[in-house]
Short mmCIF file of C-alpha atoms in Angstrom, two decimals:
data_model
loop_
_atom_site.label_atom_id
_atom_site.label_comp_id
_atom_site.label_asym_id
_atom_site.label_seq_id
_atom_site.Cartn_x
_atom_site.Cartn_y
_atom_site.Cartn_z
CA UNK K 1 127.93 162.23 201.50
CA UNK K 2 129.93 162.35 204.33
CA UNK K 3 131.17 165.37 205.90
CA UNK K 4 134.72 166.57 206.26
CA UNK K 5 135.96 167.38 209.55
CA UNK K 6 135.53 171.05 210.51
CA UNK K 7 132.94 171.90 208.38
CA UNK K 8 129.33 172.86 208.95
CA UNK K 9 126.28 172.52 206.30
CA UNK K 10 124.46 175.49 205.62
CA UNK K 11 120.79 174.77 205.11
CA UNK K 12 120.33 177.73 202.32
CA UNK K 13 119.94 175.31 199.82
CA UNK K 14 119.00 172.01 199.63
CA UNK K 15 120.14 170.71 196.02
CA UNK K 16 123.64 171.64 196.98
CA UNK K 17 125.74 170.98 200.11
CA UNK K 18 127.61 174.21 201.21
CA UNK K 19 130.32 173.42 203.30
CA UNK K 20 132.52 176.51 204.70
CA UNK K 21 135.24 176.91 206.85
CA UNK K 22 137.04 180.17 208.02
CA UNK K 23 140.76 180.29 208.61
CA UNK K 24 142.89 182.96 209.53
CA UNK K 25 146.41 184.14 208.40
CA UNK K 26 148.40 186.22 210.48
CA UNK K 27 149.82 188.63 207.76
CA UNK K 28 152.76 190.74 207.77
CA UNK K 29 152.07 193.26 210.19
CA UNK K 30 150.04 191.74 212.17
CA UNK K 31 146.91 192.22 210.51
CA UNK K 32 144.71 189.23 210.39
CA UNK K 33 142.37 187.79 207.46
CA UNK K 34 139.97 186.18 206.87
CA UNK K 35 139.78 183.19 204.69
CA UNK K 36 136.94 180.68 203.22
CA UNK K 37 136.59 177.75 201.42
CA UNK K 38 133.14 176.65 199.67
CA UNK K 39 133.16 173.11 199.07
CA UNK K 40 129.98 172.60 196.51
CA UNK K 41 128.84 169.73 195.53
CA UNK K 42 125.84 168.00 194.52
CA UNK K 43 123.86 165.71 192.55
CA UNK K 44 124.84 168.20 189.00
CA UNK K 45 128.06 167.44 189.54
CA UNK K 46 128.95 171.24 190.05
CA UNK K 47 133.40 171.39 190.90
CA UNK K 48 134.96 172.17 194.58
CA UNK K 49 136.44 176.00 194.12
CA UNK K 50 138.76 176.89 196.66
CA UNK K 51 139.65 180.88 196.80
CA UNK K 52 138.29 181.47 193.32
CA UNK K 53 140.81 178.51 191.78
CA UNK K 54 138.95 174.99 190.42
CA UNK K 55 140.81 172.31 193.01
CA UNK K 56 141.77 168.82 192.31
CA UNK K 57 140.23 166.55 194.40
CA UNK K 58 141.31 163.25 192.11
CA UNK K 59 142.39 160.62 194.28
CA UNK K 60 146.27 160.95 194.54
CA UNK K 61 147.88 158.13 192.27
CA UNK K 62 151.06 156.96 194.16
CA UNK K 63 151.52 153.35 192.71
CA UNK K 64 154.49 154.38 190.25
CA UNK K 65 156.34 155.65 193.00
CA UNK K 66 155.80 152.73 195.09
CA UNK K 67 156.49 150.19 192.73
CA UNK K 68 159.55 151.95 191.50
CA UNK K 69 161.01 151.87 195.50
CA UNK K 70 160.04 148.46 196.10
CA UNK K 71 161.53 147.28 192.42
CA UNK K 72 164.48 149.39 193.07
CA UNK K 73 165.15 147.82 196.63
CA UNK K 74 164.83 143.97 195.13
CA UNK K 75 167.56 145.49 192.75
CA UNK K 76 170.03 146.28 194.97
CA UNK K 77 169.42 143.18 196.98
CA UNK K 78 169.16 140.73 194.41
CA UNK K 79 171.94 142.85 192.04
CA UNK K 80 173.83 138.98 191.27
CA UNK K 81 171.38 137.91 189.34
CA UNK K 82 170.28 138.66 186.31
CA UNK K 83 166.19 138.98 186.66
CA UNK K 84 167.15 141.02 190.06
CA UNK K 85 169.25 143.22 188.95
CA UNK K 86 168.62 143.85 185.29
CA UNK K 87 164.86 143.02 185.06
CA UNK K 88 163.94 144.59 188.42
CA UNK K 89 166.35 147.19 187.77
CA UNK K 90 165.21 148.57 184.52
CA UNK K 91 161.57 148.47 185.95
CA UNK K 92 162.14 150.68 188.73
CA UNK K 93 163.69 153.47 186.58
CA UNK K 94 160.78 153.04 184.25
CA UNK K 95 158.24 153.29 187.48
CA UNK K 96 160.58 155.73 188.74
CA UNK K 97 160.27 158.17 185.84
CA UNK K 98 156.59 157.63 185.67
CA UNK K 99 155.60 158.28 189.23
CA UNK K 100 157.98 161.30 188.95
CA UNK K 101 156.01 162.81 186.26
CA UNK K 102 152.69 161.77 188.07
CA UNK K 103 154.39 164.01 191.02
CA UNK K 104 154.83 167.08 188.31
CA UNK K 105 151.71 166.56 187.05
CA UNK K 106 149.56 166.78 190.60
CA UNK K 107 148.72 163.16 190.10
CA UNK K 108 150.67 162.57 192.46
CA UNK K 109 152.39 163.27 196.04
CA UNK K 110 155.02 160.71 196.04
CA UNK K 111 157.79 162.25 194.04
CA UNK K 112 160.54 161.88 195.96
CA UNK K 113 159.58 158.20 196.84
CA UNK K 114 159.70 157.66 192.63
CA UNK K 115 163.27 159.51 192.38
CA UNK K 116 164.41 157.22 195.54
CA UNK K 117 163.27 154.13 193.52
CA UNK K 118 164.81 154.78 190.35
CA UNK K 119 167.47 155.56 191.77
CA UNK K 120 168.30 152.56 193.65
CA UNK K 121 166.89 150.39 190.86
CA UNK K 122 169.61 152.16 188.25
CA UNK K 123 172.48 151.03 190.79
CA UNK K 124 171.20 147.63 190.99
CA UNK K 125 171.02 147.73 187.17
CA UNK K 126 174.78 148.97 186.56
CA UNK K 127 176.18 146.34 189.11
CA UNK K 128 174.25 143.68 187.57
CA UNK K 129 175.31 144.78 183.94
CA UNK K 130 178.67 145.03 185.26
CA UNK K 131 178.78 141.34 186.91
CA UNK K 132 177.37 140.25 183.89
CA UNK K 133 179.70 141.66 181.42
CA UNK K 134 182.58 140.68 183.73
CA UNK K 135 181.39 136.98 183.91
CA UNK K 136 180.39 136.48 180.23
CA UNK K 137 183.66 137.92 179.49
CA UNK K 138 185.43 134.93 181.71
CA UNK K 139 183.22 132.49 179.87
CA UNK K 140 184.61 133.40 176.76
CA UNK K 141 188.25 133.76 177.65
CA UNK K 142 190.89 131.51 175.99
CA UNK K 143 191.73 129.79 179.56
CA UNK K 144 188.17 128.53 179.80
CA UNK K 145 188.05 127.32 175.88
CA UNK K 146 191.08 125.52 176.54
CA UNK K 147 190.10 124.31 179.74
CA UNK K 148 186.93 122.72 178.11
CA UNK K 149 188.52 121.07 175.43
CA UNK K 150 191.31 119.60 177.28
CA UNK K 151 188.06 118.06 179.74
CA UNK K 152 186.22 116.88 176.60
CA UNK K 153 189.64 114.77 175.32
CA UNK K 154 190.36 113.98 178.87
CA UNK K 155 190.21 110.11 179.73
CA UNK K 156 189.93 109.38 183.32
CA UNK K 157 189.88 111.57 186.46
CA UNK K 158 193.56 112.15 186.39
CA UNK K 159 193.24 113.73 183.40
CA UNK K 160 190.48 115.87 184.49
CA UNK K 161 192.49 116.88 187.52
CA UNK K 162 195.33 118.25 185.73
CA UNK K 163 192.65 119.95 182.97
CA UNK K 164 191.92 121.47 186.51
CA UNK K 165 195.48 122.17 187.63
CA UNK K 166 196.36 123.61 184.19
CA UNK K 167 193.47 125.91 184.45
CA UNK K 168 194.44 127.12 187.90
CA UNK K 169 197.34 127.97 186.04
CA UNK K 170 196.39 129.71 183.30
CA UNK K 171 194.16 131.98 184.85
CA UNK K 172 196.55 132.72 187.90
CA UNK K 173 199.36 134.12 185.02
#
Protein backbone atom coordinates (compact mmCIF):
# COMPACT_ATOMS: atom_id res chain seq x y z
CA UNK A 1 0.00 0.00 0.00
CA UNK A 2 1.68 2.99 -0.53
CA UNK A 3 1.95 5.70 1.85
CA UNK A 4 0.58 9.21 1.63
CA UNK A 5 2.84 11.98 2.04
CA UNK A 6 3.11 13.24 5.64
CA UNK A 7 2.08 10.40 7.31
CA UNK A 8 3.86 7.96 9.60
CA UNK A 9 2.81 4.12 10.33
CA UNK A 10 2.33 3.25 13.74
CA UNK A 11 3.52 -0.27 14.44
CA UNK A 12 0.62 -0.97 17.24
CA UNK A 13 -0.95 -3.21 15.05
CA UNK A 14 -0.06 -5.13 12.35
CA UNK A 15 -3.46 -6.24 10.56
CA UNK A 16 -4.23 -2.60 10.14
CA UNK A 17 -2.16 0.36 8.85
CA UNK A 18 -2.61 3.45 11.18
CA UNK A 19 -1.69 6.39 9.51
CA UNK A 20 -1.97 9.86 11.58
CA UNK A 21 -1.25 13.22 11.02
CA UNK A 22 -1.61 16.29 13.39
CA UNK A 23 -2.62 19.69 12.12
CA UNK A 24 -3.23 22.74 13.81
CA UNK A 25 -5.91 25.52 13.53
CA UNK A 26 -5.29 28.79 14.78
CA UNK A 27 -8.79 29.51 16.35
CA UNK A 28 -10.41 32.63 17.18
CA UNK A 29 -8.50 33.97 19.88
CA UNK A 30 -5.59 32.69 19.33
CA UNK A 31 -5.90 29.49 20.89
CA UNK A 32 -4.50 26.65 18.95
CA UNK A 33 -5.85 22.91 18.39
CA UNK A 34 -5.07 20.13 17.79
CA UNK A 35 -6.32 18.02 15.01
CA UNK A 36 -5.95 14.19 13.71
CA UNK A 37 -6.80 12.14 11.05
CA UNK A 38 -6.73 8.12 11.27
CA UNK A 39 -6.54 6.73 7.97
CA UNK A 40 -7.42 2.76 8.60
CA UNK A 41 -7.24 0.45 6.34
CA UNK A 42 -6.56 -3.06 5.83
CA UNK A 43 -7.03 -6.33 4.38
CA UNK A 44 -11.10 -6.33 6.18
CA UNK A 45 -11.77 -3.65 4.27
CA UNK A 46 -12.47 -1.46 7.46
CA UNK A 47 -13.55 2.67 5.96
CA UNK A 48 -11.08 5.89 6.23
CA UNK A 49 -12.87 8.14 9.19
CA UNK A 50 -11.74 11.51 9.24
CA UNK A 51 -12.81 13.59 12.60
CA UNK A 52 -15.47 11.07 13.51
CA UNK A 53 -17.26 11.51 9.76
CA UNK A 54 -16.97 8.22 7.15
CA UNK A 55 -14.87 10.09 4.07
CA UNK A 56 -15.17 9.44 0.45
CA UNK A 57 -12.21 8.39 -0.97
CA UNK A 58 -14.01 7.19 -4.52
CA UNK A 59 -11.97 8.23 -7.28
CA UNK A 60 -13.39 11.67 -8.44
CA UNK A 61 -15.48 11.08 -11.75
CA UNK A 62 -14.85 14.19 -13.96
CA UNK A 63 -15.59 12.76 -17.53
CA UNK A 64 -19.19 14.44 -17.80
CA UNK A 65 -17.76 17.64 -17.22
CA UNK A 66 -15.07 17.21 -19.63
CA UNK A 67 -16.92 15.89 -22.33
CA UNK A 68 -19.63 18.44 -21.92
CA UNK A 69 -16.65 21.45 -22.38
CA UNK A 70 -15.02 19.82 -25.13
CA UNK A 71 -18.65 19.00 -26.94
CA UNK A 72 -19.71 22.43 -26.09
CA UNK A 73 -16.49 24.10 -27.65
CA UNK A 74 -16.90 21.92 -31.14
CA UNK A 75 -20.44 23.59 -30.87
CA UNK A 76 -19.64 26.91 -30.99
CA UNK A 77 -16.96 26.32 -33.54
CA UNK A 78 -18.63 24.15 -35.81
CA UNK A 79 -22.31 26.06 -35.00
CA UNK A 80 -22.96 26.04 -39.33
CA UNK A 81 -23.46 22.78 -39.47
CA UNK A 82 -25.86 20.74 -38.49
CA UNK A 83 -23.96 17.60 -36.62
CA UNK A 84 -21.75 20.59 -34.96
CA UNK A 85 -24.04 22.54 -33.77
CA UNK A 86 -27.17 20.55 -33.10
CA UNK A 87 -25.68 17.06 -32.45
CA UNK A 88 -22.64 18.33 -30.51
CA UNK A 89 -24.73 20.87 -29.05
CA UNK A 90 -27.45 18.88 -27.47
CA UNK A 91 -24.68 16.48 -26.13
CA UNK A 92 -22.89 18.92 -24.19
CA UNK A 93 -26.01 20.13 -22.28
CA UNK A 94 -26.81 16.52 -21.68
CA UNK A 95 -22.96 15.95 -20.35
CA UNK A 96 -23.29 19.25 -18.92
CA UNK A 97 -26.25 18.46 -16.67
CA UNK A 98 -24.79 15.15 -15.78
CA UNK A 99 -21.36 16.15 -14.66
CA UNK A 100 -23.20 18.97 -12.79
CA UNK A 101 -25.10 16.60 -10.75
CA UNK A 102 -21.93 14.33 -10.38
CA UNK A 103 -20.45 17.81 -8.83
CA UNK A 104 -23.68 17.92 -6.27
CA UNK A 105 -23.43 14.59 -5.62
CA UNK A 106 -19.44 14.49 -4.45
CA UNK A 107 -18.79 12.40 -7.51
CA UNK A 108 -17.36 14.90 -8.69
CA UNK A 109 -15.02 18.18 -8.55
CA UNK A 110 -15.56 19.55 -11.92
CA UNK A 111 -18.79 21.44 -11.62
CA UNK A 112 -18.12 24.48 -12.93
CA UNK A 113 -16.18 22.89 -15.93
CA UNK A 114 -19.87 20.91 -16.65
CA UNK A 115 -21.92 24.36 -16.30
CA UNK A 116 -19.10 26.00 -18.72
CA UNK A 117 -19.80 23.14 -21.23
CA UNK A 118 -23.38 23.19 -21.34
CA UNK A 119 -23.36 26.31 -21.58
CA UNK A 120 -21.40 26.88 -24.59
CA UNK A 121 -22.87 23.75 -26.17
CA UNK A 122 -26.66 25.39 -25.67
CA UNK A 123 -25.33 28.57 -27.70
CA UNK A 124 -23.93 26.50 -30.35
CA UNK A 125 -27.28 24.65 -30.35
CA UNK A 126 -29.61 27.89 -30.65
CA UNK A 127 -27.37 29.37 -33.51
CA UNK A 128 -27.40 26.22 -35.30
CA UNK A 129 -31.29 25.80 -34.84
CA UNK A 130 -31.53 29.27 -35.83
CA UNK A 131 -29.35 28.93 -39.21
CA UNK A 132 -31.23 26.03 -39.81
CA UNK A 133 -34.67 27.30 -39.49
CA UNK A 134 -33.58 30.43 -41.39
CA UNK A 135 -32.17 28.34 -44.36
CA UNK A 136 -34.94 25.68 -44.59
CA UNK A 137 -37.23 28.51 -44.53
CA UNK A 138 -35.35 30.03 -47.87
CA UNK A 139 -35.59 26.58 -49.36
CA UNK A 140 -39.10 26.62 -49.18
CA UNK A 141 -39.87 30.16 -50.19
CA UNK A 142 -41.96 30.88 -53.35
CA UNK A 143 -38.77 32.64 -55.10
CA UNK A 144 -36.84 29.40 -54.91
CA UNK A 145 -40.03 27.12 -56.14
CA UNK A 146 -40.31 29.37 -58.93
CA UNK A 147 -36.80 29.61 -59.54
CA UNK A 148 -36.64 25.73 -59.87
CA UNK A 149 -39.33 25.31 -62.11
CA UNK A 150 -38.51 27.99 -64.46
CA UNK A 151 -34.68 25.91 -64.54
CA UNK A 152 -36.48 22.58 -65.07
CA UNK A 153 -38.59 24.16 -68.37
CA UNK A 154 -35.55 26.12 -69.22
CA UNK A 155 -33.92 25.15 -72.71
CA UNK A 156 -30.47 26.31 -73.13
CA UNK A 157 -28.10 28.40 -70.96
CA UNK A 158 -29.78 31.61 -71.82
CA UNK A 159 -32.64 30.50 -70.36
CA UNK A 160 -30.99 29.38 -67.29
CA UNK A 161 -29.32 32.76 -66.99
CA UNK A 162 -32.35 34.74 -66.88
CA UNK A 163 -34.07 31.81 -64.40
CA UNK A 164 -30.93 33.29 -62.58
CA UNK A 165 -31.53 36.99 -63.23
CA UNK A 166 -35.24 36.62 -62.38
CA UNK A 167 -34.31 35.07 -59.15
CA UNK A 168 -31.89 37.83 -58.25
CA UNK A 169 -34.90 39.67 -58.65
CA UNK A 170 -37.31 38.19 -56.79
CA UNK A 171 -35.50 37.77 -53.78
CA UNK A 172 -33.90 41.38 -53.88
CA UNK A 173 -37.90 42.86 -53.77
Amino acid sequence: MDVPSGYSPSTTDRDLLHFRRATSDIHAGGSRAIKEESIVSANSGTEKHVHGHQADHRPKRNGFGVAALVLGILAALTFWTVFGGIVCGVLAVVFGALGFRRKRRGEATNGATAVVGAVIGLIGLLVSSILLAAGLTFLNSDEVKSYSECVEHAGGKSDREQCAKDFDRDVRE
